[in-house]
mmCIF file of C-alpha atoms and ligand atoms in Angstrom:
data_model
loop_
_atom_site.group_PDB
_atom_site.id
_atom_site.type_symbol
_atom_site.label_atom_id
_atom_site.label_comp_id
_atom_site.label_asym_id
_atom_site.label_seq_id
_atom_site.Cartn_x
_atom_site.Cartn_y
_atom_site.Cartn_z
ATOM 1 C CA UNK A 1 0.000 0.000 0.000
ATOM 2 C CA UNK A 2 1.355 3.396 -0.899
ATOM 3 C CA UNK A 3 1.956 6.048 1.743
ATOM 4 C CA UNK A 4 -0.114 9.189 2.005
ATOM 5 C CA UNK A 5 2.895 11.077 0.633
ATOM 6 C CA UNK A 6 3.053 8.808 -2.436
ATOM 7 C CA UNK A 7 -0.605 9.654 -2.981
ATOM 8 C CA UNK A 8 0.389 13.344 -2.989
ATOM 9 C CA UNK A 9 3.168 12.593 -5.501
ATOM 10 C CA UNK A 10 0.658 10.782 -7.705
ATOM 11 C CA UNK A 11 -1.855 13.650 -7.419
ATOM 12 C CA UNK A 12 -4.400 11.346 -5.797
ATOM 13 C CA UNK A 13 -4.875 13.618 -2.791
ATOM 14 C CA UNK A 14 -4.488 17.391 -2.665
ATOM 15 C CA UNK A 15 -1.501 19.202 -1.230
ATOM 16 C CA UNK A 16 -0.040 22.671 -1.378
ATOM 17 C CA UNK A 17 2.961 21.776 -3.528
ATOM 18 C CA UNK A 18 5.639 24.474 -3.419
ATOM 19 C CA UNK A 19 8.418 22.798 -5.423
ATOM 20 C CA UNK A 20 8.805 19.745 -7.616
ATOM 21 C CA UNK A 21 11.526 18.237 -9.759
ATOM 22 C CA UNK A 22 12.229 14.805 -11.216
ATOM 23 C CA UNK A 23 13.028 13.053 -7.947
ATOM 24 C CA UNK A 24 11.802 15.274 -5.101
ATOM 25 C CA UNK A 25 8.805 17.316 -4.087
ATOM 26 C CA UNK A 26 8.049 19.843 -1.332
ATOM 27 C CA UNK A 27 4.644 20.730 0.063
ATOM 28 C CA UNK A 28 3.131 22.476 3.069
ATOM 29 C CA UNK A 29 2.572 20.351 6.155
ATOM 30 C CA UNK A 30 -1.177 19.866 6.617
ATOM 31 C CA UNK A 31 -0.878 20.394 10.376
ATOM 32 C CA UNK A 32 1.814 23.078 10.574
ATOM 33 C CA UNK A 33 3.928 23.808 13.638
ATOM 34 C CA UNK A 34 4.437 27.311 12.246
ATOM 35 C CA UNK A 35 3.317 29.234 9.162
ATOM 36 C CA UNK A 36 5.349 27.922 6.218
ATOM 37 C CA UNK A 37 6.101 24.493 7.788
ATOM 38 C CA UNK A 38 7.198 22.559 4.710
ATOM 39 C CA UNK A 39 7.985 18.897 4.048
ATOM 40 C CA UNK A 40 10.566 17.778 1.489
ATOM 41 C CA UNK A 41 10.409 14.177 0.297
ATOM 42 C CA UNK A 42 11.881 11.894 -2.338
ATOM 43 C CA UNK A 43 9.156 10.984 -4.823
ATOM 44 C CA UNK A 44 10.039 7.325 -4.526
ATOM 45 C CA UNK A 45 8.986 5.661 -1.320
ATOM 46 C CA UNK A 46 11.752 4.944 1.204
ATOM 47 C CA UNK A 47 10.827 4.489 4.817
ATOM 48 C CA UNK A 48 13.973 5.818 6.455
ATOM 49 C CA UNK A 49 17.016 7.883 5.541
ATOM 50 C CA UNK A 50 18.996 4.655 5.856
ATOM 51 C CA UNK A 51 17.071 3.258 2.865
ATOM 52 C CA UNK A 52 17.646 6.214 0.510
ATOM 53 C CA UNK A 53 20.154 5.568 -2.289
ATOM 54 C CA UNK A 54 23.066 7.978 -2.543
ATOM 55 C CA UNK A 55 21.913 9.715 -5.728
ATOM 56 C CA UNK A 56 18.438 10.336 -4.282
ATOM 57 C CA UNK A 57 19.997 11.539 -1.008
ATOM 58 C CA UNK A 58 21.979 14.088 -3.002
ATOM 59 C CA UNK A 59 18.821 15.287 -4.750
ATOM 60 C CA UNK A 60 16.919 15.384 -1.462
ATOM 61 C CA UNK A 61 19.540 17.542 0.199
ATOM 62 C CA UNK A 62 19.663 19.836 -2.830
ATOM 63 C CA UNK A 63 15.925 20.436 -2.488
ATOM 64 C CA UNK A 64 16.201 21.037 1.259
ATOM 65 C CA UNK A 65 19.008 23.498 0.540
ATOM 66 C CA UNK A 66 16.834 25.274 -2.024
ATOM 67 C CA UNK A 67 13.715 25.354 0.142
ATOM 68 C CA UNK A 68 15.173 26.598 3.449
ATOM 69 C CA UNK A 69 15.779 30.178 2.254
ATOM 70 C CA UNK A 70 12.549 30.142 0.217
ATOM 71 C CA UNK A 71 10.520 29.181 3.288
ATOM 72 C CA UNK A 72 12.323 31.605 5.609
ATOM 73 C CA UNK A 73 11.897 34.515 3.236
ATOM 74 C CA UNK A 74 8.257 33.767 2.495
ATOM 75 C CA UNK A 75 7.154 33.979 6.137
ATOM 76 C CA UNK A 76 9.886 36.378 7.279
ATOM 77 C CA UNK A 77 11.242 33.803 9.722
ATOM 78 C CA UNK A 78 14.259 34.493 11.919
ATOM 79 C CA UNK A 79 15.492 30.907 11.582
ATOM 80 C CA UNK A 80 14.382 27.369 10.819
ATOM 81 C CA UNK A 81 14.558 24.013 12.527
ATOM 82 C CA UNK A 82 15.345 21.429 9.842
ATOM 83 C CA UNK A 83 14.907 17.825 10.904
ATOM 84 C CA UNK A 84 13.952 14.259 10.050
ATOM 85 C CA UNK A 85 12.090 11.984 12.430
ATOM 86 C CA UNK A 86 14.039 8.940 11.254
ATOM 87 C CA UNK A 87 12.124 5.883 12.465
ATOM 88 C CA UNK A 88 9.013 5.236 14.505
ATOM 89 C CA UNK A 89 10.798 5.443 17.880
ATOM 90 C CA UNK A 90 12.019 8.904 16.887
ATOM 91 C CA UNK A 91 8.456 10.040 16.269
ATOM 92 C CA UNK A 92 8.141 9.256 12.545
ATOM 93 C CA UNK A 93 4.483 8.703 11.761
ATOM 94 C CA UNK A 94 4.476 8.617 7.960
ATOM 95 C CA UNK A 95 6.761 5.796 6.712
ATOM 96 C CA UNK A 96 8.073 7.813 3.758
ATOM 97 C CA UNK A 97 11.234 9.829 4.383
ATOM 98 C CA UNK A 98 10.472 13.498 4.865
ATOM 99 C CA UNK A 99 12.440 16.507 5.994
ATOM 100 C CA UNK A 100 10.607 19.040 8.142
ATOM 101 C CA UNK A 101 11.475 22.697 7.548
ATOM 102 C CA UNK A 102 9.897 24.542 10.465
ATOM 103 C CA UNK A 103 10.135 28.336 10.485
ATOM 104 C CA UNK A 104 11.235 29.758 13.816
ATOM 105 C CA UNK A 105 10.628 33.189 15.247
ATOM 106 C CA UNK A 106 12.183 35.019 18.145
ATOM 107 C CA UNK A 107 10.156 34.240 21.244
ATOM 108 C CA UNK A 108 8.063 31.526 19.541
ATOM 109 C CA UNK A 109 8.208 29.345 22.650
ATOM 110 C CA UNK A 110 9.760 26.404 20.802
ATOM 111 C CA UNK A 111 12.925 24.599 21.836
ATOM 112 C CA UNK A 112 16.122 23.476 20.174
ATOM 113 C CA UNK A 113 16.792 19.967 18.814
ATOM 114 C CA UNK A 114 18.327 19.215 22.229
ATOM 115 C CA UNK A 115 14.831 19.332 23.733
ATOM 116 C CA UNK A 116 13.823 16.088 21.978
ATOM 117 C CA UNK A 117 15.852 13.740 24.159
ATOM 118 C CA UNK A 118 14.965 12.282 27.531
ATOM 119 C CA UNK A 119 17.544 11.849 30.286
ATOM 120 C CA UNK A 120 21.067 12.422 29.057
ATOM 121 C CA UNK A 121 23.393 9.403 29.383
ATOM 122 C CA UNK A 122 26.412 9.705 31.667
ATOM 123 C CA UNK A 123 29.180 8.359 29.430
ATOM 124 C CA UNK A 124 32.775 7.842 30.513
ATOM 125 C CA UNK A 125 35.629 8.878 28.213
ATOM 126 C CA UNK A 126 36.454 5.274 27.266
ATOM 127 C CA UNK A 127 32.810 4.610 26.353
ATOM 128 C CA UNK A 128 32.820 7.725 24.159
ATOM 129 C CA UNK A 129 36.082 6.560 22.554
ATOM 130 C CA UNK A 130 34.549 3.111 21.827
ATOM 131 C CA UNK A 131 31.390 4.624 20.354
ATOM 132 C CA UNK A 132 33.362 7.026 18.174
ATOM 133 C CA UNK A 133 35.604 4.206 16.908
ATOM 134 C CA UNK A 134 32.612 1.982 16.161
ATOM 135 C CA UNK A 135 30.771 4.705 14.242
ATOM 136 C CA UNK A 136 33.941 5.625 12.356
ATOM 137 C CA UNK A 137 34.435 1.988 11.307
ATOM 138 C CA UNK A 138 30.933 1.906 9.782
ATOM 139 C CA UNK A 139 30.989 5.304 8.062
HETATM 140 P P1 LIG B 201 6.312 12.703 11.103
HETATM 141 O O1 LIG B 201 5.750 12.646 12.494
HETATM 142 O O2 LIG B 201 7.744 13.153 11.057
HETATM 143 O O3 LIG B 201 6.081 11.405 10.362
HETATM 144 O O4 LIG B 201 5.525 13.849 10.371
HETATM 145 C C1 LIG B 201 4.477 13.633 9.491
HETATM 146 C C2 LIG B 201 3.956 14.984 9.098
HETATM 147 O O5 LIG B 201 3.126 14.830 7.980
HETATM 148 C C3 LIG B 201 3.117 15.673 10.186
HETATM 149 O O6 LIG B 201 3.713 16.925 10.490
HETATM 150 C C4 LIG B 201 1.750 15.823 9.537
HETATM 151 O O7 LIG B 201 1.120 17.020 9.884
HETATM 152 C C5 LIG B 201 2.067 15.750 8.061
HETATM 153 N N1 LIG B 201 1.031 15.251 7.197
HETATM 154 C C6 LIG B 201 0.287 14.134 7.362
HETATM 155 N N2 LIG B 201 -0.568 13.972 6.335
HETATM 156 C C7 LIG B 201 -0.357 15.026 5.493
HETATM 157 C C8 LIG B 201 -0.931 15.436 4.252
HETATM 158 N N3 LIG B 201 -1.895 14.740 3.655
HETATM 159 N N4 LIG B 201 -0.473 16.568 3.672
HETATM 160 C C9 LIG B 201 0.515 17.289 4.259
HETATM 161 N N5 LIG B 201 1.101 16.952 5.425
HETATM 162 C C10 LIG B 201 0.658 15.837 6.041
#
C-alpha cells in the first residue's frame, strides 16, 4: 500500500505543492507547527534515511538546501529548525522519508533539537572513545 505522501506525488490527494523536480517534491505540512512548515520528500517511497540511495539523497539535500531560504523569506522567519524523524521510535508517523522545515521566530516558545531527548546518558571517556571508533568503522 502506498503512503499518504506517495498519494500526494501521484496527485491522488491534494496538497499545497511548493516545489517539484524529477526526484523530489516539497509541500506544506497539513498540520503546521508554524506558518510555512514545509515537508521535502523523495518521490520514490523509502521508509527511512537509511534506505535512501546515494543519488536520491543528493537530490533530497539539494531540495532542502533550495527550500530553506525560500521558506524563511516567504514567512519572514528568523530561523528554521530542519529535521527528520528517522524511524518510529524517533516520532516518525508517515513511513516515507520526509524533511521538516519549520520556520522559527524570536520568542516563539519552541525549543532546540536538544529538547527532543529524555535523560542524558552519563558516558565515561572510554565509552565515548569506543562509540566514536565503532561509528567511524561503519561510516
Ligand atoms: P512525522 O511525524 O515526522 O512522520 O511527520 C508527518 C507529518 O506529515 C506531520 O507533520 C503531519 O502534519 C504531516 N502530514 C500528514 N498527512 C499530510 C498530508 N496529507 N499533507 C501534508 N502533510 C501531512
